[in-house]
CSV table of C-alpha atoms and ligand atoms in Angstrom, one decimal:
chain,number,residue,atom,x,y,z
A,1067,MET,CA,-20.4,10.0,-21.2
A,1068,ALA,CA,-19.5,7.0,-18.6
A,1069,PHE,CA,-17.3,8.2,-15.8
A,1070,VAL,CA,-15.5,4.8,-15.8
A,1071,ASN,CA,-15.2,2.8,-19.4
A,1072,MET,CA,-13.3,0.1,-19.2
A,1073,GLU,CA,-13.4,-1.8,-22.6
A,1074,ARG,CA,-12.4,-5.3,-23.5
A,1075,ILE,CA,-9.9,-5.7,-21.2
A,1076,GLU,CA,-7.1,-8.3,-21.5
A,1077,LYS,CA,-4.8,-9.6,-19.0
A,1078,GLN,CA,-2.4,-12.6,-18.5
A,1079,PHE,CA,-0.1,-13.6,-15.8
A,1080,ASN,CA,2.5,-16.0,-17.0
A,1081,ASN,CA,0.8,-16.7,-20.0
A,1082,GLN,CA,-2.2,-17.9,-18.3
A,1083,THR,CA,-5.4,-15.3,-19.4
A,1084,VAL,CA,-7.0,-13.9,-16.3
A,1085,LEU,CA,-9.2,-11.5,-17.7
A,1086,LYS,CA,-10.9,-12.0,-21.3
A,1087,ASP,CA,-12.6,-9.1,-22.7
A,1088,VAL,CA,-14.2,-7.7,-19.6
A,1089,SER,CA,-15.5,-4.5,-20.1
A,1090,LEU,CA,-17.5,-2.1,-17.6
A,1091,GLN,CA,-19.2,1.2,-18.1
A,1092,MET,CA,-20.4,3.1,-15.2
A,1093,ASN,CA,-21.7,6.4,-14.4
A,1094,LYS,CA,-21.0,9.0,-11.3
A,1095,GLY,CA,-23.0,8.2,-8.4
A,1096,GLU,CA,-23.5,4.4,-9.5
A,1097,ILE,CA,-22.5,1.5,-7.3
A,1098,VAL,CA,-21.3,-1.9,-8.8
A,1099,SER,CA,-20.5,-5.0,-7.1
A,1100,ILE,CA,-18.4,-7.6,-8.6
A,1101,ILE,CA,-19.3,-11.0,-7.1
A,1102,GLY,CA,-17.8,-14.7,-8.3
A,1103,PRO,CA,-15.7,-17.4,-7.3
A,1104,SER,CA,-12.2,-17.2,-6.0
A,1105,GLY,CA,-9.8,-17.0,-8.9
A,1106,SER,CA,-12.2,-15.3,-11.3
A,1107,GLY,CA,-10.2,-12.2,-11.8
A,1108,LYS,CA,-12.3,-9.8,-9.7
A,1109,SER,CA,-9.3,-8.3,-7.7
A,1110,THR,CA,-7.1,-8.2,-11.3
A,1111,PHE,CA,-9.8,-6.2,-12.8
A,1112,LEU,CA,-10.0,-3.4,-9.8
A,1113,ARG,CA,-6.6,-3.3,-9.9
A,1114,CYS,CA,-6.1,-2.7,-13.5
A,1115,LEU,CA,-8.3,0.4,-12.7
A,1116,GLY,CA,-6.4,1.3,-9.9
A,1117,GLN,CA,-3.1,1.0,-11.6
A,1118,LEU,CA,-1.7,-1.7,-9.5
A,1119,GLU,CA,-1.6,-3.7,-12.5
A,1120,THR,CA,-0.9,-3.3,-16.2
A,1121,ILE,CA,-3.3,-4.6,-19.1
A,1122,ASP,CA,-2.3,-6.6,-21.9
A,1123,GLY,CA,-4.9,-5.3,-24.1
A,1124,GLY,CA,-8.1,-3.1,-24.2
A,1125,ALA,CA,-8.8,0.6,-22.9
A,1126,ILE,CA,-9.6,2.6,-19.7
A,1127,THR,CA,-10.7,6.2,-19.5
A,1128,VAL,CA,-12.1,7.9,-16.4
A,1129,ASP,CA,-14.2,10.9,-16.9
A,1130,GLY,CA,-13.1,10.9,-20.7
A,1131,ILE,CA,-9.3,11.1,-19.8
A,1132,THR,CA,-7.6,8.0,-21.4
A,1133,LEU,CA,-5.3,5.9,-19.0
A,1134,VAL,CA,-4.5,3.2,-21.3
A,1135,SER,CA,-5.6,2.1,-25.0
A,1136,THR,CA,-4.6,-0.4,-27.4
A,1137,ASP,CA,-3.9,0.5,-31.2
A,1138,SER,CA,-4.8,-1.8,-34.1
A,1139,SER,CA,-1.6,-3.6,-33.9
A,1140,GLY,CA,-2.2,-4.8,-30.3
A,1141,MET,CA,0.3,-2.3,-28.8
A,1142,VAL,CA,-0.8,-1.1,-25.4
A,1143,HIS,CA,-0.1,2.6,-24.7
A,1144,TYR,CA,-0.4,4.1,-21.1
A,1145,ALA,CA,-1.1,7.9,-20.6
A,1146,ASN,CA,2.0,9.9,-19.5
A,1147,LYS,CA,3.0,9.8,-15.7
A,1148,GLN,CA,1.5,12.9,-14.8
A,1149,THR,CA,-1.8,12.0,-16.2
A,1150,MET,CA,-1.8,8.5,-14.7
A,1151,HIS,CA,-1.0,10.4,-11.1
A,1152,ASP,CA,-3.5,12.7,-11.7
A,1153,LEU,CA,-6.3,9.8,-12.2
A,1154,LEU,CA,-4.9,7.8,-9.4
A,1155,LEU,CA,-5.5,10.8,-7.2
A,1156,ARG,CA,-9.1,10.8,-8.3
A,1157,MET,CA,-9.5,7.3,-6.9
A,1158,GLY,CA,-9.8,5.9,-3.4
A,1159,MET,CA,-8.8,2.3,-2.5
A,1160,VAL,CA,-9.5,0.1,0.4
A,1161,PHE,CA,-8.4,-3.6,0.7
A,1162,GLN,CA,-8.8,-6.4,2.4
A,1163,SER,CA,-5.7,-5.8,4.6
A,1164,PHE,CA,-5.9,-2.3,6.4
A,1165,ASN,CA,-2.3,-1.1,5.6
A,1166,LEU,CA,-2.4,1.3,8.0
A,1167,PHE,CA,0.9,3.3,9.0
A,1168,PRO,CA,1.7,1.5,12.5
A,1169,HIS,CA,4.0,4.4,13.7
A,1170,MET,CA,1.4,7.0,13.3
A,1171,THR,CA,-1.8,7.7,15.2
A,1172,VAL,CA,-5.1,7.5,13.8
A,1173,LEU,CA,-5.1,11.1,13.0
A,1174,GLU,CA,-1.6,11.2,11.3
A,1175,ASN,CA,-2.7,8.2,9.2
A,1176,ILE,CA,-5.6,10.3,7.9
A,1177,MET,CA,-3.5,13.8,7.6
A,1178,VAL,CA,-0.7,12.1,6.2
A,1179,ALA,CA,-1.5,11.6,2.5
A,1180,PRO,CA,-3.5,15.4,1.9
A,1181,ARG,CA,-0.2,16.8,3.4
A,1182,MET,CA,2.5,15.1,1.4
A,1183,VAL,CA,0.5,14.6,-1.8
A,1184,LYS,CA,-1.7,17.4,-1.9
A,1185,ALA,CA,0.4,19.8,0.0
A,1186,MET,CA,-2.4,21.0,2.2
A,1187,LYS,CA,-1.8,22.8,5.5
A,1188,ASP,CA,-2.7,21.3,8.9
A,1189,ALA,CA,-5.1,23.5,9.5
A,1190,GLU,CA,-7.2,22.8,6.4
A,1191,ILE,CA,-6.8,19.3,6.8
A,1192,LEU,CA,-7.8,18.8,10.3
A,1193,PRO,CA,-11.5,20.0,10.0
A,1194,ILE,CA,-11.7,17.3,7.1
A,1195,ALA,CA,-10.1,14.6,9.4
A,1196,GLU,CA,-12.4,15.4,12.0
A,1197,ARG,CA,-15.5,15.3,9.9
A,1198,LEU,CA,-14.4,11.7,8.3
A,1199,LEU,CA,-13.7,10.4,11.7
A,1200,ASN,CA,-17.1,11.3,13.3
A,1201,LYS,CA,-18.4,9.8,10.1
A,1202,VAL,CA,-16.9,6.6,10.9
A,1203,GLY,CA,-17.7,6.6,14.6
A,1204,LEU,CA,-13.7,7.2,15.3
A,1205,TRP,CA,-13.2,10.8,16.6
A,1206,GLU,CA,-12.5,9.4,19.9
A,1207,LYS,CA,-9.7,7.0,18.7
A,1208,ARG,CA,-7.7,9.8,17.0
A,1209,ASP,CA,-4.5,9.6,19.0
A,1210,MET,CA,-4.4,6.1,19.4
A,1211,TYR,CA,-2.2,3.6,17.3
A,1212,PRO,CA,-3.7,1.1,15.1
A,1213,SER,CA,-2.6,-1.7,16.9
A,1214,ARG,CA,-4.4,-0.6,19.6
A,1215,LEU,CA,-7.8,-1.0,17.6
A,1216,SER,CA,-10.0,-3.9,16.5
A,1217,GLY,CA,-9.8,-4.8,12.7
A,1218,GLY,CA,-13.0,-3.2,12.0
A,1219,GLN,CA,-12.0,0.0,13.5
A,1220,GLN,CA,-8.7,-0.1,11.6
A,1221,GLN,CA,-10.7,-0.9,8.4
A,1222,ARG,CA,-12.6,2.1,9.2
A,1223,VAL,CA,-9.9,4.3,9.6
A,1224,ALA,CA,-8.7,3.1,6.3
A,1225,ILE,CA,-12.1,4.2,4.7
A,1226,ALA,CA,-11.5,7.6,6.3
A,1227,ARG,CA,-7.8,7.7,5.1
A,1228,ALA,CA,-8.9,7.3,1.6
A,1229,LEU,CA,-11.8,9.6,1.8
A,1230,ALA,CA,-9.4,12.2,3.1
A,1231,MET,CA,-8.0,12.6,-0.6
A,1232,ASN,CA,-11.5,13.5,-1.5
A,1233,PRO,CA,-11.5,10.8,-4.1
A,1234,GLU,CA,-14.4,10.8,-7.0
A,1235,ILE,CA,-14.8,6.9,-7.0
A,1236,MET,CA,-13.8,4.6,-4.3
A,1237,LEU,CA,-12.7,0.9,-4.9
A,1238,PHE,CA,-13.2,-1.6,-2.4
A,1239,ASP,CA,-11.9,-5.3,-2.6
A,1240,GLU,CA,-13.1,-7.4,-0.1
A,1241,PRO,CA,-12.9,-4.9,2.8
A,1242,THR,CA,-14.6,-6.9,5.2
A,1243,SER,CA,-13.1,-10.4,4.6
A,1244,ALA,CA,-10.2,-10.2,6.8
A,1245,LEU,CA,-12.7,-9.4,9.8
A,1246,ASP,CA,-14.1,-11.5,12.5
A,1247,PRO,CA,-17.9,-12.0,11.3
A,1248,GLU,CA,-19.0,-9.6,14.3
A,1249,LEU,CA,-16.9,-6.9,12.9
A,1250,THR,CA,-18.2,-6.9,9.2
A,1251,GLY,CA,-21.3,-5.1,10.2
A,1252,GLU,CA,-19.8,-1.9,11.5
A,1253,VAL,CA,-17.7,-1.8,8.2
A,1254,LEU,CA,-20.3,-2.7,5.9
A,1255,LYS,CA,-22.3,0.3,7.5
A,1256,THR,CA,-19.8,2.7,6.6
A,1257,ILE,CA,-19.6,1.8,3.3
A,1258,LYS,CA,-23.5,1.8,3.1
A,1259,GLN,CA,-23.3,5.2,4.4
A,1260,LEU,CA,-20.8,6.3,1.4
A,1261,ALA,CA,-23.7,4.8,-0.8
A,1262,ASP,CA,-26.4,7.1,0.9
A,1263,ASP,CA,-24.3,9.9,-0.1
A,1264,HIS,CA,-24.1,8.6,-3.7
A,1265,MET,CA,-20.3,8.0,-3.7
A,1266,THR,CA,-19.3,6.1,-7.0
A,1267,MET,CA,-18.2,2.6,-5.9
A,1268,ILE,CA,-16.9,-0.6,-7.1
A,1269,ILE,CA,-17.1,-3.1,-4.5
A,1270,VAL,CA,-15.6,-6.8,-4.7
A,1271,THR,CA,-17.4,-8.6,-2.1
A,1272,HIS,CA,-18.5,-12.2,-0.9
A,1273,GLU,CA,-21.0,-10.8,1.2
A,1274,MET,CA,-24.0,-11.4,-0.9
A,1275,ASN,CA,-27.0,-9.6,1.3
A,1276,PHE,CA,-24.7,-6.6,1.3
A,1277,ALA,CA,-24.1,-6.4,-2.7
A,1278,ARG,CA,-27.8,-7.0,-2.9
A,1279,GLU,CA,-28.9,-4.3,-0.7
A,1280,VAL,CA,-26.4,-1.5,-1.6
A,1281,SER,CA,-25.7,-2.0,-5.5
A,1282,ASP,CA,-27.3,-0.7,-8.6
A,1283,ARG,CA,-25.6,-3.2,-10.7
A,1284,ILE,CA,-23.9,-6.6,-9.9
A,1285,ILE,CA,-21.5,-8.5,-12.0
A,1286,PHE,CA,-21.0,-11.9,-11.8
A,1287,MET,CA,-17.6,-12.9,-13.0
A,1288,ALA,CA,-16.1,-16.5,-13.3
A,1289,ASP,CA,-12.9,-17.7,-15.0
A,1290,GLY,CA,-11.7,-14.2,-16.2
A,1291,VAL,CA,-15.3,-13.4,-17.9
A,1292,ILE,CA,-18.3,-11.4,-17.0
A,1293,GLN,CA,-20.7,-14.3,-17.1
A,1294,GLU,CA,-23.8,-12.2,-16.1
A,1295,GLU,CA,-24.7,-8.7,-15.0
A,1296,GLY,CA,-28.0,-6.9,-13.9
A,1297,SER,CA,-29.8,-5.2,-11.1
A,1298,PRO,CA,-29.5,-7.2,-7.7
A,1299,GLU,CA,-33.0,-8.1,-8.3
A,1300,GLN,CA,-32.4,-9.8,-11.6
A,1301,ILE,CA,-29.2,-11.7,-10.3
A,1302,PHE,CA,-30.5,-12.6,-7.2
A,1303,THR,CA,-34.1,-13.6,-7.8
A,1304,ASN,CA,-33.8,-14.9,-11.6
A,1305,PRO,CA,-30.1,-15.5,-12.9
A,1306,GLN,CA,-30.0,-16.7,-16.2
A,1307,SER,CA,-26.6,-18.2,-16.3
A,1308,PRO,CA,-26.2,-21.8,-14.8
A,1309,ARG,CA,-22.9,-20.5,-13.3
A,1310,THR,CA,-24.5,-17.6,-11.8
A,1311,LYS,CA,-27.1,-20.1,-10.3
A,1312,ALA,CA,-24.6,-22.3,-9.1
A,1313,PHE,CA,-22.5,-20.1,-7.4
A,1314,LEU,CA,-25.3,-18.0,-5.6
A,1315,GLU,CA,-26.9,-21.3,-4.5
A,1316,ASN,CA,-23.2,-22.0,-3.0
A,1317,MET,CA,-23.2,-18.6,-1.3
A,1318,LEU,CA,-26.6,-18.2,0.0
B,1737,LIG,N1,0.4,-11.1,-9.4
B,1737,LIG,C1,0.4,-12.4,-10.0
B,1737,LIG,N2,1.1,-13.2,-10.5
B,1737,LIG,C2,0.6,-14.4,-10.9
B,1737,LIG,N3,-0.8,-14.7,-11.1
B,1737,LIG,C3,-1.7,-14.1,-10.5
B,1737,LIG,C4,-1.3,-12.9,-9.9
B,1737,LIG,N4,-2.3,-12.1,-9.1
B,1737,LIG,C5,-3.7,-12.9,-9.5
B,1737,LIG,N5,-3.0,-14.1,-10.2
B,1737,LIG,C6,-3.7,-15.3,-10.4
B,1737,LIG,O1,-4.8,-14.3,-11.5
B,1737,LIG,C7,-6.2,-15.2,-11.0
B,1737,LIG,C8,-7.0,-14.3,-10.7
B,1737,LIG,O2,-6.8,-13.8,-9.5
B,1737,LIG,P1,-7.8,-12.5,-8.8
B,1737,LIG,O3,-6.8,-12.2,-7.5
B,1737,LIG,O4,-7.9,-11.5,-9.6
B,1737,LIG,O5,-9.1,-13.5,-8.3
B,1737,LIG,P2,-10.3,-13.0,-7.5
B,1737,LIG,O6,-11.4,-13.2,-8.2
B,1737,LIG,O7,-10.0,-11.8,-6.7
B,1737,LIG,O8,-10.0,-14.2,-6.6
B,1737,LIG,P3,-10.4,-14.1,-4.7
B,1737,LIG,O9,-12.1,-14.1,-4.6
B,1737,LIG,O10,-9.6,-15.4,-4.2
B,1737,LIG,O11,-9.8,-13.0,-4.2
B,1737,LIG,C9,-5.9,-16.3,-10.2
B,1737,LIG,O12,-5.8,-17.4,-11.0
B,1737,LIG,C10,-4.4,-16.0,-9.8
B,1737,LIG,O13,-3.8,-17.1,-9.2
B,1738,LIG,MG1,-9.7,-11.0,-4.6
């Protein structure tokens, strides 16, 4: 069974349809990138999975557990609070803006959620934080405040912070688009390392070369619809839909 199953998702904002019948099935260990023009619904789709938006139709299951479904009369039913919370804990999210806690050091930023949400003891969390900060190359910055770090460093802390909760899937929404070009590489390298570790990931990105390199599958979305999906090879060397072709010609 697919690890993530998003079926026929519908979403409207103020009577404007933003997602039309969008489906995604993905397995554990798979890496899916979502590309497409601005306003096509990429973030909204990701946010529906991350419980940051509610859906107006369709169904979402994760690891066989139903987050939300729609009955035959079109009524949408979300799972109970506990189930929603349990599912949320299994996902890590990283956005364009890093949203680190400014009044906490790097280390505190990483330790706070395991401490507060999972009631872990500091002695348990510390080795995890050390391993993760080493992984993203920032152990030596552990006692600094976020404002003293570059954007790329802050984003790597944000990734380590998400990983500290030991998620089974990571959702990235344009993790490098707020960064100066010279800082995107270090963040992409960190995500690439997660790919090498077979982390399950959905990545919304405008970094075409990165998407091509790291993904098992690419989804091209436009106007709230999946226009085309396939392997990076297929999408980048032999796109079928004229929309995909036009988009890629513009981007590459
Ligand atoms: N909270 C909201 N309220 C009203 N409209 C919204 C809201 N969030 C998104 N939209 C609209 O939904 C559509 C899809 O937006 P979304 O942010 O998902 O696009 P995107 O593909 O992520 O674009 P980008 O590449 O610019 O990030 C847009 O028309 C946007 O204006
Ligand atoms: Mg977006």
